[in-house]
mmCIF file of C-alpha atoms in Angstrom:
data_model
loop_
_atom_site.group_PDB
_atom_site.id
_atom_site.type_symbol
_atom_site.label_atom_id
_atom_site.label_comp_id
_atom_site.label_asym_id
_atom_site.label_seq_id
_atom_site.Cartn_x
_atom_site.Cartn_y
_atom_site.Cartn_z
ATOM 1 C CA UNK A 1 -40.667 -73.227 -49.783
ATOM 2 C CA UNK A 2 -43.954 -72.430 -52.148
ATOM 3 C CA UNK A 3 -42.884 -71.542 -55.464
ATOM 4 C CA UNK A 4 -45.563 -72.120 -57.479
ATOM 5 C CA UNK A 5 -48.385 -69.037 -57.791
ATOM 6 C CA UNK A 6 -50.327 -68.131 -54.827
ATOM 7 C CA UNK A 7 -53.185 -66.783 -54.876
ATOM 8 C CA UNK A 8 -55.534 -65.018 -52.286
ATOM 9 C CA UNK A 9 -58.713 -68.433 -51.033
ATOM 10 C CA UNK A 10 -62.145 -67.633 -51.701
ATOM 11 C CA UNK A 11 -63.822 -66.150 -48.967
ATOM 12 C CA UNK A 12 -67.429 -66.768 -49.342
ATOM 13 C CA UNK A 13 -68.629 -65.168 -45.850
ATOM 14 C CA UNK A 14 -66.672 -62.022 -47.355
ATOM 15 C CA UNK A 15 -64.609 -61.798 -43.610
ATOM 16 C CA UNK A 16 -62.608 -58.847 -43.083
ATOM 17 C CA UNK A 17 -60.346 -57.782 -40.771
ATOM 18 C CA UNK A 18 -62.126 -54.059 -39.395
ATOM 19 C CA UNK A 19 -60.730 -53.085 -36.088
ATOM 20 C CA UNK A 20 -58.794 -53.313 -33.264
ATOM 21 C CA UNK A 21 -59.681 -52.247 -29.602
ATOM 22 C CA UNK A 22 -57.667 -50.620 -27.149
ATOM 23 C CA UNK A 23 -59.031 -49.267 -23.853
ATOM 24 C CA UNK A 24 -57.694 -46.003 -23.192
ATOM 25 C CA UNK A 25 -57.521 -43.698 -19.551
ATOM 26 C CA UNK A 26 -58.788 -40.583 -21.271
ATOM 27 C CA UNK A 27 -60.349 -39.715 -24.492
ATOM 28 C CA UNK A 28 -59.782 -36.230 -24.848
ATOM 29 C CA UNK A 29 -55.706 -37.141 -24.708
ATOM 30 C CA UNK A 30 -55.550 -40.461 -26.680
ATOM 31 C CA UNK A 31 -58.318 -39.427 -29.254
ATOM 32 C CA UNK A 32 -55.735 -35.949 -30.055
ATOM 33 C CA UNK A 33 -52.709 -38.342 -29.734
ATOM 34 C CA UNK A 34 -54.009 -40.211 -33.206
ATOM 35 C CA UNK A 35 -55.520 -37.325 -34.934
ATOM 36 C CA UNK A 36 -52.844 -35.158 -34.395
ATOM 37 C CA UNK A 37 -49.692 -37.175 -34.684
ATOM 38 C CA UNK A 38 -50.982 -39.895 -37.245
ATOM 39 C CA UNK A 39 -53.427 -38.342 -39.224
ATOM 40 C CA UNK A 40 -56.288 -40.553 -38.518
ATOM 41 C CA UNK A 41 -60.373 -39.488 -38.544
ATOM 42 C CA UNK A 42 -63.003 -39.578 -35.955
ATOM 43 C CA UNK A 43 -65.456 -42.189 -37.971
ATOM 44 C CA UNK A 44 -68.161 -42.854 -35.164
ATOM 45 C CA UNK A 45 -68.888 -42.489 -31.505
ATOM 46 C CA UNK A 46 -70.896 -44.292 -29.129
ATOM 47 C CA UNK A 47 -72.084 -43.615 -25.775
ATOM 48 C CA UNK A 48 -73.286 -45.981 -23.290
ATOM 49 C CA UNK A 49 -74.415 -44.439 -20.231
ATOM 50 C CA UNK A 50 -75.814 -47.619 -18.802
ATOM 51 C CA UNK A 51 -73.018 -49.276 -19.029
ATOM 52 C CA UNK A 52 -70.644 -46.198 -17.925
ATOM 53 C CA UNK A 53 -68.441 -46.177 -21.363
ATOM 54 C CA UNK A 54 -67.538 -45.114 -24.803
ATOM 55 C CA UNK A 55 -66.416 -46.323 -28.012
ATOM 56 C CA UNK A 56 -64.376 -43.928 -30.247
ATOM 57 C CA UNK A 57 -63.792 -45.538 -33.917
ATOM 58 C CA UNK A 58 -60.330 -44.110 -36.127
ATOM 59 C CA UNK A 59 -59.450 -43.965 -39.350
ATOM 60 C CA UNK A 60 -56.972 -42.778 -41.965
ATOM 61 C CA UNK A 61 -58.844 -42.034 -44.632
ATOM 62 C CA UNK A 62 -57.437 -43.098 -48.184
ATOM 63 C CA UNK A 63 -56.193 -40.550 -50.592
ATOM 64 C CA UNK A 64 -58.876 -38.330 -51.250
ATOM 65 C CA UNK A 65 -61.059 -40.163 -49.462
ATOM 66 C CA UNK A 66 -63.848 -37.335 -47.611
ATOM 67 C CA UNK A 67 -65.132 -39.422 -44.213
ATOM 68 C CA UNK A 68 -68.899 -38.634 -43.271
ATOM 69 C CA UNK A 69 -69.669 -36.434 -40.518
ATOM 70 C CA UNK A 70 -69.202 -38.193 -37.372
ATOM 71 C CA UNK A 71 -72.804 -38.849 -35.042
ATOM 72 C CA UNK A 72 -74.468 -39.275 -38.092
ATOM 73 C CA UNK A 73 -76.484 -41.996 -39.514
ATOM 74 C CA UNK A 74 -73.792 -41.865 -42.790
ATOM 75 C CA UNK A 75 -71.046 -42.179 -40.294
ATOM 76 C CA UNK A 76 -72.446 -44.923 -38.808
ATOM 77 C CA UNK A 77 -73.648 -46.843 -42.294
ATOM 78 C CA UNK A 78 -69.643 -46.276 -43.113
ATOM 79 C CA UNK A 79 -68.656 -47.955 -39.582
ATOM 80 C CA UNK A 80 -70.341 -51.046 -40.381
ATOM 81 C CA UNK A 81 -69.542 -51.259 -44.149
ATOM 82 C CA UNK A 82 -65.546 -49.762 -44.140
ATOM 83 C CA UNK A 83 -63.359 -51.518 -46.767
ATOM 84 C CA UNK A 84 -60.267 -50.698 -44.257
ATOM 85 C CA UNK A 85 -59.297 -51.536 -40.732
ATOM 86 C CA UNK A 86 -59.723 -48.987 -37.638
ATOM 87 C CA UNK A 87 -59.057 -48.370 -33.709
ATOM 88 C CA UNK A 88 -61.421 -48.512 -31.563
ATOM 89 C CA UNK A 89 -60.284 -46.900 -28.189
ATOM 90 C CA UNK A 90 -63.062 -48.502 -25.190
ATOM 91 C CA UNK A 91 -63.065 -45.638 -22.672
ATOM 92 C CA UNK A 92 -64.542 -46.786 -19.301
ATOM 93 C CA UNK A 93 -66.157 -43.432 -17.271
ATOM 94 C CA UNK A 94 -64.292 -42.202 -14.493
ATOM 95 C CA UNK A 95 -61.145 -43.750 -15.839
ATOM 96 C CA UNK A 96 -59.459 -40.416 -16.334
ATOM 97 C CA UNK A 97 -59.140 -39.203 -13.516
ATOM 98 C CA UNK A 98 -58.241 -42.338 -11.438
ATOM 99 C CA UNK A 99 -54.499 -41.809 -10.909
ATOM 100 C CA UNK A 100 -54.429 -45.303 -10.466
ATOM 101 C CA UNK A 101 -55.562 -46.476 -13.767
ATOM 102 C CA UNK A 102 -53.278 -48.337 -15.885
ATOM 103 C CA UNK A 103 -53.417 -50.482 -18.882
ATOM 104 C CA UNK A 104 -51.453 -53.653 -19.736
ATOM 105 C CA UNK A 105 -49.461 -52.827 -23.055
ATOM 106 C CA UNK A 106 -48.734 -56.543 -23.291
ATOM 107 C CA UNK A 107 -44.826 -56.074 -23.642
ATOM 108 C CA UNK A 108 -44.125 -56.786 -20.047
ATOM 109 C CA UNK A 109 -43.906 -60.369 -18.390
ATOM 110 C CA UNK A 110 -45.623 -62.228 -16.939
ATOM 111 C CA UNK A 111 -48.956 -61.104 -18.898
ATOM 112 C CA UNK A 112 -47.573 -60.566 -22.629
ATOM 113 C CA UNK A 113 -49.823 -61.204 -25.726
ATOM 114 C CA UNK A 114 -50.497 -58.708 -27.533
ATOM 115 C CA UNK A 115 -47.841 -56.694 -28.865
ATOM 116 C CA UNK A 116 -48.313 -53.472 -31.157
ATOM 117 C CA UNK A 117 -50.148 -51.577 -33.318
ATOM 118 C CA UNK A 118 -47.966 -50.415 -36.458
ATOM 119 C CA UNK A 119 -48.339 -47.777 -38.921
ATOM 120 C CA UNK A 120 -46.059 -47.301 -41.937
ATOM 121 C CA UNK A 121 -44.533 -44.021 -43.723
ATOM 122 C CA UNK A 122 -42.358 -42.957 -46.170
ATOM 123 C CA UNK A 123 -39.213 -42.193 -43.645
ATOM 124 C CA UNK A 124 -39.060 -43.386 -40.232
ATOM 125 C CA UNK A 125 -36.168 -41.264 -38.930
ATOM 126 C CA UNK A 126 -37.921 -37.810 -40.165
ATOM 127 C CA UNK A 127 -41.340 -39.137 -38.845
ATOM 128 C CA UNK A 128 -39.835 -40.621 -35.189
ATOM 129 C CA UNK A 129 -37.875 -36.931 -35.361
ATOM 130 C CA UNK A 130 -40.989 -34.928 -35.686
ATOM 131 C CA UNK A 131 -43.260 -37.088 -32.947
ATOM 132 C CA UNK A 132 -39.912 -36.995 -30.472
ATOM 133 C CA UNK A 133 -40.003 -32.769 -31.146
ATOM 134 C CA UNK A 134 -43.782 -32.776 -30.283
ATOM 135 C CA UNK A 135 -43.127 -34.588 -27.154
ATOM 136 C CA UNK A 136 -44.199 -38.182 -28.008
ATOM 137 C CA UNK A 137 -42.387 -40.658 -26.052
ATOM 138 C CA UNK A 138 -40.286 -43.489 -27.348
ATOM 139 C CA UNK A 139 -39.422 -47.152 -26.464
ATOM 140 C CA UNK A 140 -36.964 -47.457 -29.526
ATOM 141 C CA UNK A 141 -35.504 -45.061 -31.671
ATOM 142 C CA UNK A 142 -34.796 -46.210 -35.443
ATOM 143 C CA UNK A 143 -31.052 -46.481 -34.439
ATOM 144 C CA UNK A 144 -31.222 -48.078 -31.495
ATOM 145 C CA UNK A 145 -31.793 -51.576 -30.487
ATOM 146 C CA UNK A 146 -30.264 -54.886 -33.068
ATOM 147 C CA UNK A 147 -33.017 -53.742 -36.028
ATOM 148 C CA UNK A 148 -32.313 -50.764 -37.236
ATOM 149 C CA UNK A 149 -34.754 -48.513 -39.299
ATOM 150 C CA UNK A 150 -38.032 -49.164 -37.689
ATOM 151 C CA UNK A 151 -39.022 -47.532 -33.861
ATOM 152 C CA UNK A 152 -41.665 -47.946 -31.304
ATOM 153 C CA UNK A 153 -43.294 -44.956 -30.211
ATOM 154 C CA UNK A 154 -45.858 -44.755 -26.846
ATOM 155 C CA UNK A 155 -49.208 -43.867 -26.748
ATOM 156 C CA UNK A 156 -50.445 -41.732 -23.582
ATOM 157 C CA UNK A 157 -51.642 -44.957 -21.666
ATOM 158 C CA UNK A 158 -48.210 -46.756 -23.124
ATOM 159 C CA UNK A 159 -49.302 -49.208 -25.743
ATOM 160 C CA UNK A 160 -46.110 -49.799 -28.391
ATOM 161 C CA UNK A 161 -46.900 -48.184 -31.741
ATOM 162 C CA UNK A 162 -44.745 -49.724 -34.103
ATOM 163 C CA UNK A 163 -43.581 -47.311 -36.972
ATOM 164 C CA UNK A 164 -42.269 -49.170 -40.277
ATOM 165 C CA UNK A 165 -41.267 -47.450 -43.422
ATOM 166 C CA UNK A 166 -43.038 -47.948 -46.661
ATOM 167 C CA UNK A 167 -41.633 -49.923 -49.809
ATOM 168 C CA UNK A 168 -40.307 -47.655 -52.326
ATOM 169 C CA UNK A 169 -42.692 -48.608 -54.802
ATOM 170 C CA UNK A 170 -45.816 -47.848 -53.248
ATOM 171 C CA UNK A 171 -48.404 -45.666 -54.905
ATOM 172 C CA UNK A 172 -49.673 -44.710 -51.349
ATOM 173 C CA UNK A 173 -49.207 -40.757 -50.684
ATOM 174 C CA UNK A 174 -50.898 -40.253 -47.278
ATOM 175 C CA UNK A 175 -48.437 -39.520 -44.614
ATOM 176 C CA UNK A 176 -49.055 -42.818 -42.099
ATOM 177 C CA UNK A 177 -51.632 -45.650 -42.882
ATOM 178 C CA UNK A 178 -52.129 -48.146 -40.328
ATOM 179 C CA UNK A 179 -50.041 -51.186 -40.996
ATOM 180 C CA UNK A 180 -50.551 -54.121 -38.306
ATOM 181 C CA UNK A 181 -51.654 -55.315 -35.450
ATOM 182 C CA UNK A 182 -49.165 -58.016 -33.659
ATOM 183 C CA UNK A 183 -50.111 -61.050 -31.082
ATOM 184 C CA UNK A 184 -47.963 -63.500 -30.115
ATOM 185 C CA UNK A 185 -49.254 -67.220 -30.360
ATOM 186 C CA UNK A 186 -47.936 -70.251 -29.266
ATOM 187 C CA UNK A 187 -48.538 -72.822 -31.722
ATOM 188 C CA UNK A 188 -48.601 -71.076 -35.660
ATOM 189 C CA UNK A 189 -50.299 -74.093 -36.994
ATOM 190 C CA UNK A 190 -53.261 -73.709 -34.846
ATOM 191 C CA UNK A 191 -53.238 -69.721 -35.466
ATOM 192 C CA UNK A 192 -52.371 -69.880 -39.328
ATOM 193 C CA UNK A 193 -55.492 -72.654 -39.239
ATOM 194 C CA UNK A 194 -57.911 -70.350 -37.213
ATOM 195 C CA UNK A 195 -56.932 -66.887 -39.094
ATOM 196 C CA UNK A 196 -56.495 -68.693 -42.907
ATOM 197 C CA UNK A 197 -58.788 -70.939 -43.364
ATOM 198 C CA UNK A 198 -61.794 -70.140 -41.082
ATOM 199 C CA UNK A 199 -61.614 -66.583 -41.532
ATOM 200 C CA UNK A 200 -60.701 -65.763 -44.936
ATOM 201 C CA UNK A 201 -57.166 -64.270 -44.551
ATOM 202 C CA UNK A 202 -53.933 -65.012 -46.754
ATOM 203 C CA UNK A 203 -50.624 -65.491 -45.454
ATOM 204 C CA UNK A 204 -48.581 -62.737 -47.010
ATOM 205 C CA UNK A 205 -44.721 -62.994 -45.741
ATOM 206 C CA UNK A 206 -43.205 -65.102 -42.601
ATOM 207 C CA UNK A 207 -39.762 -64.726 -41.387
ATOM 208 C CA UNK A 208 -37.615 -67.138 -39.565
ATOM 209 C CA UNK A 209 -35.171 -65.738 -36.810
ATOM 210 C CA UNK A 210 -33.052 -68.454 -34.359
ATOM 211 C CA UNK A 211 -35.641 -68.554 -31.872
ATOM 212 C CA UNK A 212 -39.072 -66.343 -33.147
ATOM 213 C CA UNK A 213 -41.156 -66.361 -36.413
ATOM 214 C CA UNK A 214 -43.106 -63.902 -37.914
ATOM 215 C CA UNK A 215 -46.355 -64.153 -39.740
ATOM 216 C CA UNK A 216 -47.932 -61.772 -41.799
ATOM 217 C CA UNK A 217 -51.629 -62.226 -42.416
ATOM 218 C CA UNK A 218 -54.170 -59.710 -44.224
ATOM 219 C CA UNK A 219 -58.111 -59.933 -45.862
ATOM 220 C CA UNK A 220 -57.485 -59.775 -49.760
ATOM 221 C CA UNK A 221 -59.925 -59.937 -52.560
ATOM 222 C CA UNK A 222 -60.158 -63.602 -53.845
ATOM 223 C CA UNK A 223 -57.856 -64.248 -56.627
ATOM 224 C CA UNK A 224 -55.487 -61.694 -55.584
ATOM 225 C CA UNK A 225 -51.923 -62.966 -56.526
ATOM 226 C CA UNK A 226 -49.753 -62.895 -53.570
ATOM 227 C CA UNK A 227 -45.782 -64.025 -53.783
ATOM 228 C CA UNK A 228 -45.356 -67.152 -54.753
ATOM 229 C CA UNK A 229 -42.702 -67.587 -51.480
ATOM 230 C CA UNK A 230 -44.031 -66.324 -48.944
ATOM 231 C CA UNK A 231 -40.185 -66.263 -47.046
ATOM 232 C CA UNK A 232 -38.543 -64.082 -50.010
ATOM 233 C CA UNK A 233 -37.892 -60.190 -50.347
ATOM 234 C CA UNK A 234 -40.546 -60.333 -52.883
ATOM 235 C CA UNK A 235 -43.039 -60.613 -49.689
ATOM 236 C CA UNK A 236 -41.850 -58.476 -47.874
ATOM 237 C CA UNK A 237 -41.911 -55.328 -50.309
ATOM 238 C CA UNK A 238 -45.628 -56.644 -50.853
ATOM 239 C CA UNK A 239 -46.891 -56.312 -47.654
ATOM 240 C CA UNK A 240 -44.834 -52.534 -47.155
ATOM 241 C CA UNK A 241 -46.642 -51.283 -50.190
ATOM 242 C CA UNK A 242 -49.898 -52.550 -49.724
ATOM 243 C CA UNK A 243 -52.727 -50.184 -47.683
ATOM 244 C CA UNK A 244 -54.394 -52.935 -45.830
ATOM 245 C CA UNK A 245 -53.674 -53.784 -42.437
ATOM 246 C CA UNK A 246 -51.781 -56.971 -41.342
ATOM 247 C CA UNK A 247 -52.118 -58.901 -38.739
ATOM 248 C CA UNK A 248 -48.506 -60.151 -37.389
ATOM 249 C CA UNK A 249 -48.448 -63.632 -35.140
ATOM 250 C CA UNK A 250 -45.128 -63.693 -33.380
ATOM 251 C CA UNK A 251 -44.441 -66.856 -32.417
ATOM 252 C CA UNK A 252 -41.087 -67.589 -30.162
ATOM 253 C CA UNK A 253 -39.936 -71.203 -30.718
ATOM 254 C CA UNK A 254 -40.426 -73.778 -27.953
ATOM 255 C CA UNK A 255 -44.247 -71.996 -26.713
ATOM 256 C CA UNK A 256 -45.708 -74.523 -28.588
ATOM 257 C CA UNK A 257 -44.599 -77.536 -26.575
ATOM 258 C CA UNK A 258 -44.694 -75.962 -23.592
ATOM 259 C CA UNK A 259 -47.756 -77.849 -22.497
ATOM 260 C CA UNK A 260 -48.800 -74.653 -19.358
ATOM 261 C CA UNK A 261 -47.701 -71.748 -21.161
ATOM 262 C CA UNK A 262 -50.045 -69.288 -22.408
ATOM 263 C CA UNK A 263 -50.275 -65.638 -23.114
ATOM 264 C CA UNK A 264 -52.594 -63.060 -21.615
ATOM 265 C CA UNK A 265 -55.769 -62.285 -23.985
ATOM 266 C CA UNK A 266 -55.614 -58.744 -22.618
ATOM 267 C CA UNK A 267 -59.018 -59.115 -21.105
ATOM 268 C CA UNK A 268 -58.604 -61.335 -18.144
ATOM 269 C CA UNK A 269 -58.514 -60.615 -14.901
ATOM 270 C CA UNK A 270 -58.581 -63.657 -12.783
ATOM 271 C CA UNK A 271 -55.132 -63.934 -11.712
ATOM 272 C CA UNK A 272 -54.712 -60.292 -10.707
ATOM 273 C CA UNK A 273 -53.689 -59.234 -14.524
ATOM 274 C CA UNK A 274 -54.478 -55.877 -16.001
ATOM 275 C CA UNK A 275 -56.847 -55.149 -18.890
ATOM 276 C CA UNK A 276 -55.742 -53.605 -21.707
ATOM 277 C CA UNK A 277 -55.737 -54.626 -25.399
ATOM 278 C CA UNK A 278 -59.646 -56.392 -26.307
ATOM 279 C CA UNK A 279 -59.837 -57.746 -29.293
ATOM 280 C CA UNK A 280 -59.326 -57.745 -32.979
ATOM 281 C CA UNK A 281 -62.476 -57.320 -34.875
ATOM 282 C CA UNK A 282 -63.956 -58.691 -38.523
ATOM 283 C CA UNK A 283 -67.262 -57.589 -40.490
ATOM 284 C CA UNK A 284 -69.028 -60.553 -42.077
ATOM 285 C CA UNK A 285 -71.758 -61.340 -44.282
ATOM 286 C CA UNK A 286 -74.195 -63.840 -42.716
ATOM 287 C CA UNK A 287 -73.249 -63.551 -39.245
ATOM 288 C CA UNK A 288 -75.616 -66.549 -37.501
ATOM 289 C CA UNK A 289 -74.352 -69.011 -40.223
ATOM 290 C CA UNK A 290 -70.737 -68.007 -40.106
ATOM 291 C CA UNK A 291 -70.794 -68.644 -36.519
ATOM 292 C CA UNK A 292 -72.764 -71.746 -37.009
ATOM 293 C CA UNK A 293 -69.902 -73.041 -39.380
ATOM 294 C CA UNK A 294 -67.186 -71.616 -36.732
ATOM 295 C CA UNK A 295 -69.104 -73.702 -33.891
ATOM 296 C CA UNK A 296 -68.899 -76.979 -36.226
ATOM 297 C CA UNK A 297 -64.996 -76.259 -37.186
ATOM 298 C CA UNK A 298 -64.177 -76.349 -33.378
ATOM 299 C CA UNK A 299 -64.240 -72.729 -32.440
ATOM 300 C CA UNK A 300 -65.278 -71.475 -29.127
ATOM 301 C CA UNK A 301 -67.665 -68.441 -28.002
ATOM 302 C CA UNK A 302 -67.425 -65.698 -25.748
ATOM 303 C CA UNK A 303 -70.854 -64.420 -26.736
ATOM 304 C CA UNK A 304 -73.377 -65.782 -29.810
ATOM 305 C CA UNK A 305 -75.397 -63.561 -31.788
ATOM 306 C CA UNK A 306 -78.445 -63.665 -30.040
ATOM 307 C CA UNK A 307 -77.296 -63.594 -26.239
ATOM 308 C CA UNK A 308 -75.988 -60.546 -24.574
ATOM 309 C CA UNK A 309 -77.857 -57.051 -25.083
ATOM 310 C CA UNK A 310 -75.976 -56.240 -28.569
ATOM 311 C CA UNK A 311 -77.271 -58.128 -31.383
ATOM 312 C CA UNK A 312 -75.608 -58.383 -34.841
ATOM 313 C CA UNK A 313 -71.935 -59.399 -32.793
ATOM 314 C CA UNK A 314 -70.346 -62.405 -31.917
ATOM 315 C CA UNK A 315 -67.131 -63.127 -30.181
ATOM 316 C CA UNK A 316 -65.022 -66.142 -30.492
ATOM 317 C CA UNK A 317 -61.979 -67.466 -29.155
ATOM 318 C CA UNK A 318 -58.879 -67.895 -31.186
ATOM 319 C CA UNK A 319 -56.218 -70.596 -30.215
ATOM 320 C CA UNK A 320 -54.680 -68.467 -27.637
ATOM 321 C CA UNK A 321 -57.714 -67.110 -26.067
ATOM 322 C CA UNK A 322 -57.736 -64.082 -27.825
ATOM 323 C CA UNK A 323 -61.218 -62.331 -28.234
ATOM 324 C CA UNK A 324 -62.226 -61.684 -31.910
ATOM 325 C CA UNK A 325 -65.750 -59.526 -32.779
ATOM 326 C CA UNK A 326 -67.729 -61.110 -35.351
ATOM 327 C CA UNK A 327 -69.801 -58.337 -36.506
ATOM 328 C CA UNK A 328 -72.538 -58.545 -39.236
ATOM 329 C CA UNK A 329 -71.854 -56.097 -42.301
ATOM 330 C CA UNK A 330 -74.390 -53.204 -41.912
ATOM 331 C CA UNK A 331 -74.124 -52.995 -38.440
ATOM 332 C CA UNK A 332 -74.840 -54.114 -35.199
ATOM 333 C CA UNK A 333 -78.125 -53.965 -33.025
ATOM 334 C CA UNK A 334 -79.151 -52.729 -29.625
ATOM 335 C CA UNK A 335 -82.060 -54.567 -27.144
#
C-alpha cells in the first residue's frame, strides 16, 4: 500500500486523454440520444464522401463554458486543442437503414473488451428515473443487480452507458459530465506500464474484488497531488469529484496467465467478430517524436504519421490490441 504523497509524473509530450470512438447505425438518433438525454454539445463534424462516412465530435461543456459554432474554423481550432475528453460517434453511409446492422457493445462473449462509457451526476435514481420516463432503455437499474446505486443505461445501437453518482463534495454543477471509459485487459502490469508511464496518465484509485480489479487512470497536470493510497476511500471520492474523464482497466484475475486468451479490440473482423467500439484517443505535442520514443519503448503501430491519407495521427497498439489515436495538438491534416 503507497502511503507516502503521490503526486501526478511529468508529462513532457503534454499527452491527454481526448476522445473515445463509437460507431453508431444512425446519426440523426444517436447524435439526439446524447444531446438530449446527457446534455452534451455538437463540437465538430466531418464528412468524408470518399470514404462513405462521418465523424460527429461531443461534448459537455464546463460550467459556463459557451462552445464555438460547430463547421467552423473556431470549432475546429477547439477540436484539436480541448482541455476535456469527447465522443466521437464514426457513422459509416448507408448504415441506417441496413436492418441488419449491428454493433458489438463488447459485453457479450466470446468478443468482450471494451466495456462502457460512464457519466456521473448528482443522483442516479432521479437521473435513471427520468431517462427510463423518456423511453431510454436499461441493462441495470440502480437497485438491481449485487452493486447497488450505480445503473447501465443503452444507447440506440446498445453500447452500456454506465451512470455513477458524484461525490458530495464536488464543486461541479452541470447535470452529467462524462466520467470513464472502461476496457478490460489481461495483464495490469503491462496496461498500467503502457497507459502510466508512456503516456502520461496517473493511477488515481484501484479496487480489489475476489476475482476482478479495477483501475482508475486519468491525464492530470504535473504535480497534481493525488491520494497517497491509491486503494482507500480517499481515492475514490477523488476520482467522483473530479471533471476529467477516467479511463477504467478491468482486469478479471487468471487472464493474465492464460497464455491464448485475449479480448476483442472492437475493430477486428477476421474471425467473423463485429465492429463496434474503435479506439480511445490522446492529443500530443510533438507527434513524430512521441511516436519515435513509443517505437523505441516497444510499442507497436497501426498507422505512423506520415503513411495513410491523414497526416498529423498516429495509431498504436496497447497491450491488448486496443487501437489508440495519437493526434498532434492543433489538429490533424488531410492529403
Amino acid at each position: 500500500m503507497a502511503s507516502a504523497s503521490r503526486v501526478a509524473p511529468p508529462n513532457p509530450r503534454n499527452y491527454s486523454l481526448q476522445q473515445t470512438m463509437l460507431r453508431i447505425k444512425d446519426p440523426k438518433i444517436t447524435v439526439p440520444f446524447f444531446v438530449d438525454h446527457f446534455g452534451f454539445k455538437l463540437v465538430h463534424k466531418y464528412d468524408f464522401p470518399q470514404w462513405s462516412f462521418a465523424l460527429y465530435f461531443l461534448a459537455i461543456p464546463r460550467d459556463g463554458e459557451v462552445l464555438p459554432e460547430p463547421g467552423t474554423a473556431e470549432s475546429e481550432a477547439y477540436l484539436w486543442t480541448m482541455k476535456d475528453s469527447c465522443l466521437e460517434l464514426t457513422h459509416n453511409y448507408g448504415s441506417e437503414s441496413d436492418p441488419e446492422f449491428k454493433v458489438n457493445n463488447g459485453n457479450v462473449e466470446p468478443h468482450r473488451g471494451f466495456g462502457h462509457i460512464a457519466v456521473m451526476t448528482r443522483d442516479v435514481y432521479a437521473a435513471s428515473a427520468e431517462l427510463e420516463a423518456a423511453g431510454v432503455k436499461f441493462q441495470k437499474r440502480p437497485d438491481e443487480g449485487r452493486m447497488k446505486g450505480l445503473a447501465f443505461c443503452l444507447t440506440p445501437e446498445g453500447y452500456w452507458v454506465e451512470i455513477v453518482k458524484r461525490g458530495e463534495h464536488s464543486t461541479v454543477q452541470s447535470k452529467y459530465t462524462l466520467a470513464q471509459t472502461m476496457l478490460r485487459v489481461k495483464d495490469p502490469k503491462k496496461s498500467l506500464h503502457f497507459y502510466c508511464d508512456l503516456l502520461g496518465m496517473s493511477l488515481l484509485r484501484e479496487a480489489h474484488f475476489s476475482d476482478f480489479s479495477l483501475y482508475f487512470l486519468a491525464t492530470l497536470p504535473s504535480g497534481t497531488v493525488l491520494p497517497a493510497n491509491p486503494d482507500s476511500p480517499e481515492a475514490s471520492e477523488f476520482i467522483h469529484t473530479m471533471y476529467p474523464q477516467v479511463l477504467e482497466l478491468t482486469h478479471n484475475h487468471g487472464t493474465e496467465s492464460n497464455e491464448g486468451f485475449k479480448y476483442h479490440n472492437g475493430n477486428d473482423q477476421d474471425a467473423g467478430q463485429t465492429r463496434g467500439f474503435g479506439h480511445t484517443g490522446f492529443l500530443v505535442d510533438g507527434l513524430d517524436e512521441a511516436c519515435v520514443e513509443l517505437e523505441q519503448a516497444g510499442v507497436t503501430f497501426k498507422k505512423k504519421p506520415l503513411e495513410g491519407t491523414m497526416r498529423g495521427l498516429a495509431f498504436a497498439y496497447d497491450p491488448d490490441g486496443y487501437w489508440v489515436e495519437i493526434i498532434q495538438r492543433g489538429g490533424l491534416k488531410m492529403m
